[in-house]
Coordinates of N, CA and C in Angstrom, one line a residue:
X154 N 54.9 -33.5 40.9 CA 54.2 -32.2 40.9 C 54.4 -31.5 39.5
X155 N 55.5 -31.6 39.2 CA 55.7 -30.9 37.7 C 55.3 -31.5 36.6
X156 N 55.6 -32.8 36.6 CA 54.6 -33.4 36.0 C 53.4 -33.1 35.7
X157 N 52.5 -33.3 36.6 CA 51.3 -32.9 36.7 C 51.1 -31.4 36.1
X158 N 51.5 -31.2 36.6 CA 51.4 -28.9 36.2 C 51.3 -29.5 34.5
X159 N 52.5 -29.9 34.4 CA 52.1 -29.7 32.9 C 51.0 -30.7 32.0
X160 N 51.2 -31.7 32.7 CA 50.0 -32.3 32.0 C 48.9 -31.5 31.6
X161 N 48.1 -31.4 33.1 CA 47.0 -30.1 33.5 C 47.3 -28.6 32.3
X162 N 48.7 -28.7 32.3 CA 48.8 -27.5 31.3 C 48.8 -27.6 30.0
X163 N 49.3 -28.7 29.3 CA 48.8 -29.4 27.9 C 47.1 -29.8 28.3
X164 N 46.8 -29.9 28.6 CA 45.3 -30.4 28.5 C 45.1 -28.7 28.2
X165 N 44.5 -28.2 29.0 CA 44.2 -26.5 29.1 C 44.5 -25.9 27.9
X166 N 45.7 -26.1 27.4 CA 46.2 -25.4 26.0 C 45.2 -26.3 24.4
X167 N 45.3 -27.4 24.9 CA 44.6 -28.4 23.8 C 42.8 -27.8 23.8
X168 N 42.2 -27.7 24.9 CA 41.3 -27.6 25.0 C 40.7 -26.0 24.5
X169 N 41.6 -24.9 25.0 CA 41.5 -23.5 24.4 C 41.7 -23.9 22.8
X170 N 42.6 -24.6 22.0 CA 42.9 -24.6 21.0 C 41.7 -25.0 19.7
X171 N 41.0 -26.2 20.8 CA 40.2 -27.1 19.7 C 38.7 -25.9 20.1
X172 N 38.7 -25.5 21.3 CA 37.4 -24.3 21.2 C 37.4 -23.2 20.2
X173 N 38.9 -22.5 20.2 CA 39.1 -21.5 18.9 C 39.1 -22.0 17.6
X174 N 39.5 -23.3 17.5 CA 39.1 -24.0 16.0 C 37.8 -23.7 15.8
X175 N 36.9 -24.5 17.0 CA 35.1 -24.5 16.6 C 34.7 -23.3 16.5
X176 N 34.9 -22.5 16.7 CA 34.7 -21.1 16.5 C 35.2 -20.5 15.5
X177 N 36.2 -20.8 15.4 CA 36.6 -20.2 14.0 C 36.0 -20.9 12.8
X178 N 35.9 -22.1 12.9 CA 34.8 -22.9 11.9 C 33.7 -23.0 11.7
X179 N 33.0 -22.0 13.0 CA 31.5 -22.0 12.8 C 31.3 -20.6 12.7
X180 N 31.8 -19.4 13.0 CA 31.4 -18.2 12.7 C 32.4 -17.5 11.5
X181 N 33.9 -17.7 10.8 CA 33.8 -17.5 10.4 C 35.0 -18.6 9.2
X182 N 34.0 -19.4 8.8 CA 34.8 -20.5 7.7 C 35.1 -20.0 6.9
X183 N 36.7 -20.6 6.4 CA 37.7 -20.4 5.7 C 37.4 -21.1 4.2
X184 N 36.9 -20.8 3.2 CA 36.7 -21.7 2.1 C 37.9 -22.4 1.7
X185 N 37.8 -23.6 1.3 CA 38.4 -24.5 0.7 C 38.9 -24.3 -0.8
X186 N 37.8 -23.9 -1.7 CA 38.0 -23.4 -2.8 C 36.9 -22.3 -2.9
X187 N 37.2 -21.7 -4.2 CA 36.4 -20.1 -4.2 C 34.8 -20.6 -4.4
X188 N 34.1 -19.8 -4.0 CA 32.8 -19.8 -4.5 C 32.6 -19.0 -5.3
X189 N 31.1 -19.7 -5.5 CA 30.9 -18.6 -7.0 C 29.1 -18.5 -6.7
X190 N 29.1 -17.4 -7.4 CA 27.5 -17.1 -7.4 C 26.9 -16.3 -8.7
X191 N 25.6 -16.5 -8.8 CA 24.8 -15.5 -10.1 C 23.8 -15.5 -9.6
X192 N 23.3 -13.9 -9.9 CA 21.7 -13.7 -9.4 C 20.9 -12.8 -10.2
X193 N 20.1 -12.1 -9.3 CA 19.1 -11.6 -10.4 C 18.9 -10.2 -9.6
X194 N 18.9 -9.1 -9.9 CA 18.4 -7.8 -9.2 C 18.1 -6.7 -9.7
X195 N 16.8 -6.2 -9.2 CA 15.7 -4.9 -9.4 C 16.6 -3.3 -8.9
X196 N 17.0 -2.6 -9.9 CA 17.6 -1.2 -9.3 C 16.8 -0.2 -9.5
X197 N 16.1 1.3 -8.7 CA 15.9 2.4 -9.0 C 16.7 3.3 -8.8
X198 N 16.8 4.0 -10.5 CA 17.8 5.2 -9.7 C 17.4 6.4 -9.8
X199 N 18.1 7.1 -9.4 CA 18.0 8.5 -9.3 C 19.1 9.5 -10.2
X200 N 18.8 10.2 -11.0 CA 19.6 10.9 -12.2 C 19.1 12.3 -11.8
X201 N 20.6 13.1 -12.1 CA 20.3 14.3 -12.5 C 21.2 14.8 -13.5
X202 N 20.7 15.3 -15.0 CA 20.8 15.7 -15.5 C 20.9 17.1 -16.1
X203 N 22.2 17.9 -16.2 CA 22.3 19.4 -16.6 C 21.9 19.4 -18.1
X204 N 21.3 20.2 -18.6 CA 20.6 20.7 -19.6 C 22.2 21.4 -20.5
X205 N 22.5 21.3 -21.0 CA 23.8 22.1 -22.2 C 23.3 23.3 -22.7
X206 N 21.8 23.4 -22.8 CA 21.4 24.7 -23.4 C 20.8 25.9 -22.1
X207 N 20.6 25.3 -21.5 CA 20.1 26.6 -20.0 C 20.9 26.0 -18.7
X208 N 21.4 24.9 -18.7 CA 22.4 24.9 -17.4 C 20.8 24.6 -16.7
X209 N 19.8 24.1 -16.5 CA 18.4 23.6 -15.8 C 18.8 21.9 -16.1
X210 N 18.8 21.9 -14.7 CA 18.9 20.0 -14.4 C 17.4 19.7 -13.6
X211 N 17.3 18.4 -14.9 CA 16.4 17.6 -14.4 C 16.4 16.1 -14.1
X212 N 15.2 15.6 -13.1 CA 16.1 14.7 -12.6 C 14.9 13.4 -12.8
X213 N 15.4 12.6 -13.8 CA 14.2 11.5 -14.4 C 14.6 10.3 -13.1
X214 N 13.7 9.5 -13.2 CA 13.7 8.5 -12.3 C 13.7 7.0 -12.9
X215 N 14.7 6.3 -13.2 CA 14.8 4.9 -14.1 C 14.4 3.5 -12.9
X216 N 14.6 2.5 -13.7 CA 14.2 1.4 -13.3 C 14.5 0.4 -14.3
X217 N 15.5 -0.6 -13.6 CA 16.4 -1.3 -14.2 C 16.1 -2.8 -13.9
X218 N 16.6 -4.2 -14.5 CA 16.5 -5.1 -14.2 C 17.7 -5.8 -14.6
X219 N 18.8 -6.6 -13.8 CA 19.9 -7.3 -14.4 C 20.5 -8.0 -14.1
X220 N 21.7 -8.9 -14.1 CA 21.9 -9.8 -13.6 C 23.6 -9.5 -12.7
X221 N 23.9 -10.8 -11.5 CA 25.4 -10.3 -11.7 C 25.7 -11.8 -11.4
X222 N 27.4 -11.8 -11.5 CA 27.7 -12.7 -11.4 C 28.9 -12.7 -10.6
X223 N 29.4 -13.4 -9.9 CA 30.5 -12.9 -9.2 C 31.6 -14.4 -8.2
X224 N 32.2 -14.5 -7.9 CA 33.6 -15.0 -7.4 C 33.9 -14.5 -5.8
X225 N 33.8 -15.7 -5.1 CA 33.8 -15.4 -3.5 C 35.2 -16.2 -3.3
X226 N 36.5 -15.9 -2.8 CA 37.5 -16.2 -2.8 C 37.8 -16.5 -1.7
X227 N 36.9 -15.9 -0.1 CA 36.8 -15.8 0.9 C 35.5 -15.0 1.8
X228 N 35.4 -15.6 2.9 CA 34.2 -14.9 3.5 C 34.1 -13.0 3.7
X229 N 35.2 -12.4 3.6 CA 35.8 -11.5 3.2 C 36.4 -10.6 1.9
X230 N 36.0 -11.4 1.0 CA 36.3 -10.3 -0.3 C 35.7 -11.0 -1.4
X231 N 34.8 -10.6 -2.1 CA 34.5 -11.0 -4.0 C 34.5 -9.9 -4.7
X232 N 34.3 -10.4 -5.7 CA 34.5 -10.1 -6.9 C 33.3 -10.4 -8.1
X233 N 33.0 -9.0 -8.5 CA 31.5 -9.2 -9.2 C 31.3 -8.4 -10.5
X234 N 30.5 -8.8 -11.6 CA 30.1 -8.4 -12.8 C 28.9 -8.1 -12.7
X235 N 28.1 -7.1 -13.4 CA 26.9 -6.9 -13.2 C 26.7 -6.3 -15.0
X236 N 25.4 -6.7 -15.0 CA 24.7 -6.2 -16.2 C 22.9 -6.0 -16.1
X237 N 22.5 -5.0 -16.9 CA 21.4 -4.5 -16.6 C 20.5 -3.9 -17.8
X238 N 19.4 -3.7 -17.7 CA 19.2 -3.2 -18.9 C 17.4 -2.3 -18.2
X239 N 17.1 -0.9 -18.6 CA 16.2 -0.2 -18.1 C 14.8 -0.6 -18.6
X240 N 14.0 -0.6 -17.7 CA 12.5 -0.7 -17.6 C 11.8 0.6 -18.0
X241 N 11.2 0.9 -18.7 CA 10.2 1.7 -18.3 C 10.9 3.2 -19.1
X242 N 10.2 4.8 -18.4 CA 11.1 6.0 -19.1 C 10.6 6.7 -18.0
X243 N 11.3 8.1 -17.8 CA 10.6 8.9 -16.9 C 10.8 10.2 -17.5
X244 N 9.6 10.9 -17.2 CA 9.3 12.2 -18.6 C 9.8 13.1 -17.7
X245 N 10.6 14.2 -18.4 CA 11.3 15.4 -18.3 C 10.4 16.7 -19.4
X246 N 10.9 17.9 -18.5 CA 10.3 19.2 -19.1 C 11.3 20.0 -18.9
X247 N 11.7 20.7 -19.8 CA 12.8 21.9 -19.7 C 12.7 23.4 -20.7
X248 N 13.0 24.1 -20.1 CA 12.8 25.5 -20.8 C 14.0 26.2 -21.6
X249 N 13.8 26.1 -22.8 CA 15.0 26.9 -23.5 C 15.0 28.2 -24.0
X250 N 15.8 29.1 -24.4 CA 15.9 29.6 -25.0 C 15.1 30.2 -26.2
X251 N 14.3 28.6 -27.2 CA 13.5 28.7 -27.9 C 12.5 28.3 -27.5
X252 N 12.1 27.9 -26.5 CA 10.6 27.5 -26.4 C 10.8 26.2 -24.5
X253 N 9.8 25.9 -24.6 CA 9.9 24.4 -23.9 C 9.9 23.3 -24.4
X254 N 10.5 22.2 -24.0 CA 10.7 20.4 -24.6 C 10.1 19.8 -23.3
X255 N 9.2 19.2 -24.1 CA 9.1 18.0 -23.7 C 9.3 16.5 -23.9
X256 N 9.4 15.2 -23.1 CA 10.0 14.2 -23.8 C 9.9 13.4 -22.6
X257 N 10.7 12.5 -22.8 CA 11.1 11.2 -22.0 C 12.5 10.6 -22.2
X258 N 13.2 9.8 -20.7 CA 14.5 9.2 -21.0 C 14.5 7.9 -19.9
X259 N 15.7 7.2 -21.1 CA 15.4 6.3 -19.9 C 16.4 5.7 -20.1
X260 N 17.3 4.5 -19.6 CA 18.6 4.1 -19.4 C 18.4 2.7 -20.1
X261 N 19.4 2.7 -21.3 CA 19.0 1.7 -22.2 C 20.0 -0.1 -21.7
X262 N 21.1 0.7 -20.8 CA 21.5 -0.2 -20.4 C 22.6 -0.1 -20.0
X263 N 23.5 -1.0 -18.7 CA 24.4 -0.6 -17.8 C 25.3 -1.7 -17.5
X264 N 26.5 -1.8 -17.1 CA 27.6 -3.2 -16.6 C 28.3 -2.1 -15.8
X265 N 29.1 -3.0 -15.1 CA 30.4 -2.7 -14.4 C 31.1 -3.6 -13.7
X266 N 32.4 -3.4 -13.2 CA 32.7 -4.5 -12.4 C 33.1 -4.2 -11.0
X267 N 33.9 -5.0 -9.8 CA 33.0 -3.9 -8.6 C 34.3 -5.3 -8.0
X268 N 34.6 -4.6 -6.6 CA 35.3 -5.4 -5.4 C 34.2 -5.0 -4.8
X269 N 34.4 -6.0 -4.0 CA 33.6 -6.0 -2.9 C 34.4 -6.3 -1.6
X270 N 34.6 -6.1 -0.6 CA 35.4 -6.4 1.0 C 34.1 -6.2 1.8
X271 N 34.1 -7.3 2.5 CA 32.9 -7.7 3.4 C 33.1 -8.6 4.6
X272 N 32.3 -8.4 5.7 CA 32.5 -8.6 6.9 C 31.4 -9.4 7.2
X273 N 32.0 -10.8 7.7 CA 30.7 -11.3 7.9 C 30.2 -11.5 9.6
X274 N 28.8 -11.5 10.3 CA 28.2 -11.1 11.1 C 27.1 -12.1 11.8
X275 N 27.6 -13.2 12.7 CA 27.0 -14.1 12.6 C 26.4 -15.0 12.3
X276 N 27.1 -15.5 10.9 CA 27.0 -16.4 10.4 C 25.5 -16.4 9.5
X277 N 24.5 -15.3 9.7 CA 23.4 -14.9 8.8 C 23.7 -13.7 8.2
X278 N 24.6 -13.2 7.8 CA 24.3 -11.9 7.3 C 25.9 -11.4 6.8
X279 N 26.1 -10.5 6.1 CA 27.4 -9.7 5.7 C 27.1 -8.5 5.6
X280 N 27.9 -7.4 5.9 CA 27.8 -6.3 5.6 C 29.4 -6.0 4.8
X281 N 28.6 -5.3 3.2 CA 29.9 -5.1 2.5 C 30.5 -4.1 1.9
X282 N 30.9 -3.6 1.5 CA 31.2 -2.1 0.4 C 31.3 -2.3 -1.0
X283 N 31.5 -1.8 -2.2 CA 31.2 -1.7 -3.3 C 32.2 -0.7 -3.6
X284 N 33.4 -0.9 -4.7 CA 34.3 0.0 -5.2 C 34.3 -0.9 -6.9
X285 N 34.3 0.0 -7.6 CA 34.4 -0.2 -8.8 C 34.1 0.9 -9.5
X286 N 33.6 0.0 -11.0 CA 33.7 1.5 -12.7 C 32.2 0.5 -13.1
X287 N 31.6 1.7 -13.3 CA 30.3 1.5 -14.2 C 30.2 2.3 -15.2
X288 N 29.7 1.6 -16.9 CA 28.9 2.4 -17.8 C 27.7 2.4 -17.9
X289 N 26.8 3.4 -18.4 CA 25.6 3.5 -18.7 C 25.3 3.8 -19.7
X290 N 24.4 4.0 -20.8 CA 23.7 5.0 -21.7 C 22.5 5.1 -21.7
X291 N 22.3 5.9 -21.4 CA 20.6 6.9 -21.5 C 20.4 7.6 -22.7
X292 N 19.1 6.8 -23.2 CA 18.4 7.8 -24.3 C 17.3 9.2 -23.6
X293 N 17.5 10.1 -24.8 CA 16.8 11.1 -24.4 C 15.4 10.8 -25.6
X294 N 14.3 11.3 -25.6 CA 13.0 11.2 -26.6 C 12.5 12.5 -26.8
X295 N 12.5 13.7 -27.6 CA 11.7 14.9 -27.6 C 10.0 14.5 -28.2
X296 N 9.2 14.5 -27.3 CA 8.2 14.8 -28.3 C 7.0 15.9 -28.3
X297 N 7.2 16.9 -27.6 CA 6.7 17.8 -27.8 C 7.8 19.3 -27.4
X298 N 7.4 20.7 -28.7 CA 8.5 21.5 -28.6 C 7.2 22.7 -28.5
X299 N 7.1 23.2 -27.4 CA 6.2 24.6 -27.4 C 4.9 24.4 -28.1
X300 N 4.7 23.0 -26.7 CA 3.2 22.6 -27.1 C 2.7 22.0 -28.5
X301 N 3.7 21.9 -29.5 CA 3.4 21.2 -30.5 C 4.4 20.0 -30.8
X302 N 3.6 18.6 -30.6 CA 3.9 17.6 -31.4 C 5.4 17.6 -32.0
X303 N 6.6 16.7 -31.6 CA 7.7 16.8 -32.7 C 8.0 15.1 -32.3
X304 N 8.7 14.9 -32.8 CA 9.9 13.7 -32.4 C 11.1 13.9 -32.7
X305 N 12.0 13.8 -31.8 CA 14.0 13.3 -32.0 C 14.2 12.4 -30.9
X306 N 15.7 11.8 -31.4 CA 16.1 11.3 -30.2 C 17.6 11.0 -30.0
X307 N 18.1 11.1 -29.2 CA 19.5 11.0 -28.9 C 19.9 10.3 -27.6
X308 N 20.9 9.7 -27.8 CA 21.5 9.0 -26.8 C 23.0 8.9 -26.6
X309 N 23.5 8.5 -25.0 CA 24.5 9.3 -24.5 C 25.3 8.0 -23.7
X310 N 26.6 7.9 -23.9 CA 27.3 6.8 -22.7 C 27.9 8.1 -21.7
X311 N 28.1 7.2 -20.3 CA 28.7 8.0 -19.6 C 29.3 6.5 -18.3
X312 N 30.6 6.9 -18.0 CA 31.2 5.3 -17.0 C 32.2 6.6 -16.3
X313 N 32.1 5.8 -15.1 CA 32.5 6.8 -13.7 C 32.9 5.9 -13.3
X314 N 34.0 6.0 -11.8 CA 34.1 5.3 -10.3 C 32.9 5.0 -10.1
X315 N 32.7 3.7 -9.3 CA 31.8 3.8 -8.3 C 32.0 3.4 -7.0
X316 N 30.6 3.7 -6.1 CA 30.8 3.1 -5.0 C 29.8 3.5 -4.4
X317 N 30.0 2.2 -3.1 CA 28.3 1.9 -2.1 C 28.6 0.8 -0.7
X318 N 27.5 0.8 -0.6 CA 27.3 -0.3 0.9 C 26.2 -0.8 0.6
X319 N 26.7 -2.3 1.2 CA 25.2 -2.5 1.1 C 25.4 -4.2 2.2
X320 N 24.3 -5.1 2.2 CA 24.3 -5.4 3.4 C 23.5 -7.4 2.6
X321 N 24.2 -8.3 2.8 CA 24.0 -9.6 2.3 C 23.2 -11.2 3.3
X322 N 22.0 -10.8 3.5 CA 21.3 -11.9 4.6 C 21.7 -13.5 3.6
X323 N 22.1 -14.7 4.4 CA 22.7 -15.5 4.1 C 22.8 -16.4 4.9
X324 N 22.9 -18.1 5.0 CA 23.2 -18.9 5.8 C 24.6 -19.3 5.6
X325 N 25.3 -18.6 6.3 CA 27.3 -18.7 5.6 C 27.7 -20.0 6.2
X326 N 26.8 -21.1 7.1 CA 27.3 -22.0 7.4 C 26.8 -23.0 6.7
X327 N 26.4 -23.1 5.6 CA 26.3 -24.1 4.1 C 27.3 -23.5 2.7
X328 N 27.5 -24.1 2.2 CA 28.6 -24.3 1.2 C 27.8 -23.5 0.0
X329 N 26.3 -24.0 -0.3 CA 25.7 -23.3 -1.2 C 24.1 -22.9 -0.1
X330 N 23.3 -22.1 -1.3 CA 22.4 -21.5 -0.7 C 21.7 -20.1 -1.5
X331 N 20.8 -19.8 -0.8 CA 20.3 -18.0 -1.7 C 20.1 -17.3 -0.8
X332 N 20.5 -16.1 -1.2 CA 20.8 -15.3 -0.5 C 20.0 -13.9 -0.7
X333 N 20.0 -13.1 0.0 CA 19.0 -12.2 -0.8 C 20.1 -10.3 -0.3
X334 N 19.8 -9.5 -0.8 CA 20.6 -8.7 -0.7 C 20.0 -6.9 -0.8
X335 N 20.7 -6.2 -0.1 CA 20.2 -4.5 -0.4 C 21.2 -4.0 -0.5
X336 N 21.3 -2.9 -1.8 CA 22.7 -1.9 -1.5 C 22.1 -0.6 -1.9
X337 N 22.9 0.5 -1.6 CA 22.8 1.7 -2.1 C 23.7 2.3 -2.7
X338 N 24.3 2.8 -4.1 CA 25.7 3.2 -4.6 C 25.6 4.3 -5.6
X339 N 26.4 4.9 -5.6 CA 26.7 5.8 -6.7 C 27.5 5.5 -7.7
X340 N 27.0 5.6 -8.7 CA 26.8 4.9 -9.8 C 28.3 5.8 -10.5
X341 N 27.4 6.8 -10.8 CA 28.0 8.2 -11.6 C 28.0 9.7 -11.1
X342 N 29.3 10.2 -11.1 CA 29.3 11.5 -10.5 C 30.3 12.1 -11.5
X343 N 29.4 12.8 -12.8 CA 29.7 13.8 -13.3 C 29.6 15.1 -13.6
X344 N 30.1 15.9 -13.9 CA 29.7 17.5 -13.8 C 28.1 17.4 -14.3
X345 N 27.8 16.7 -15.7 CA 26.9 16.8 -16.3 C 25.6 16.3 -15.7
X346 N 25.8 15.0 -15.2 CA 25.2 13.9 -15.3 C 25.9 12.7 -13.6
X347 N 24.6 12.6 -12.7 CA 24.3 12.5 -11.8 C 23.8 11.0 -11.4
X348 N 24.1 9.8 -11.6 CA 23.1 8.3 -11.3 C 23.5 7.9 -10.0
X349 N 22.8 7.6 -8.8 CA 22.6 6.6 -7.7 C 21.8 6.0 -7.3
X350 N 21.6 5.3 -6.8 CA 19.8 4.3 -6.5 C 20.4 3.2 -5.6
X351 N 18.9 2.4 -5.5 CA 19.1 1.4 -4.2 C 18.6 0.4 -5.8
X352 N 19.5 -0.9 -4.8 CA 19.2 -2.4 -5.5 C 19.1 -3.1 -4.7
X353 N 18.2 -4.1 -5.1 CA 17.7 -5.0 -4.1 C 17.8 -6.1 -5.1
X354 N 17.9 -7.5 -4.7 CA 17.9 -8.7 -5.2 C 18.4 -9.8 -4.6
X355 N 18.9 -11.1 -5.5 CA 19.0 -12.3 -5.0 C 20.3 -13.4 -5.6
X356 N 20.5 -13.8 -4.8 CA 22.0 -14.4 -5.4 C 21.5 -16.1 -5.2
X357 N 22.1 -16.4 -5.8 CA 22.3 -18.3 -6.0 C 24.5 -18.5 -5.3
X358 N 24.1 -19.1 -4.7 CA 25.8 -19.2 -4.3 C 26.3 -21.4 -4.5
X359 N 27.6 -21.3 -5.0 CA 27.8 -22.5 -5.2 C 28.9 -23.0 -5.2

């Protein structure tokens, strides 16, 4: 009889054992060695800018294109580079002192580096966070001063903390694959100077 019990009881223990294996191998796999990935992704942001001469913030709207590259060490945490460079300008109007400016700015180009800790969610998807440091520089363009024609132009670096969420659709039960992705982050939070936006794009994983 004792015998038996345990038999029946090593079976039972073997059998819970090899089911939490499959499970743990199919929802959430342990990599063997790190993965690695590089993609491609479309950002808009959102800027606001304080004026130095009237303290009037204005808030242009950019549009960026760039790449990132990054290091998956586990289903749970990577590590990523990003680089970018801006599309396009978005025109600003401000009132001074001496007159009104008019002009255009636009973000000449941006990197950072970034952890990521992520949770993965059935085996199609991840939901992750974003902690890191970005730089940027934005040119400014004057070309009209109280209705008359001028040109200048100046440009500005500015690198902050950053941080975001954002959310990774994926087939995590292949080794490689593409993946496609949405985040939202804040870029920069300074007295002066204001950058966040959504990015959307696409990873290669390998």
């Amino acid at each position: 009889m004792v015998i038996h019990s345990l038999i029946t009881g090593s079976c039972l223990l073997m059998a819970v054992g090899a089911n939490a294996q499959s499970y743990s191998a199919t929802t959430f796999p342990l990599y063997a060695q790190p993965e690695y990935y590089a993609g491609l992704n479309y950002a808009q942001l959102q800027s606001e800018i304080e004026s130095d001469a009237t303290d009037e913030v204005f808030s242009p709207n950019w549009h960026t294109l760039g790449i990132n590259l990054g290091i998956q060490p586990s289903p749970y945490l990577a590590f990523e580079a990003r680089y970018g460079k801006g599309v396009g300008s978005g025109d600003y109007k401000v009132s001074t002192t001496f007159g009104s400016v008019k002009g255009n700015t636009n973000v000449r180009h941006y990197f950072g580096f970034y952890v990521l800790p992520q949770m993965p969610i059935q085996n199609v998807m991840s939901v992750y966070g974003l902690l890191g440091w970005t730089k940027a520089k934005a040119e400014l363009e004057v070309t009209e001063f109280n209705n008359m024609p001028v040109y200048g132009k100046v440009s500005e670096s500015e690198d902050d903390f950053s941080y975001g969420v954002g959310v990774r659709f994926r087939d995590m039960r292949r080794p490689d694959g593409v993946a496609f992705f949405a985040e939202y982050a804040q870029l920069i939070d300074r007295s002066k100077v204001d950058v966040s936006g959504l990015m959307l794009g696409l990873s290669w994983h390998f």
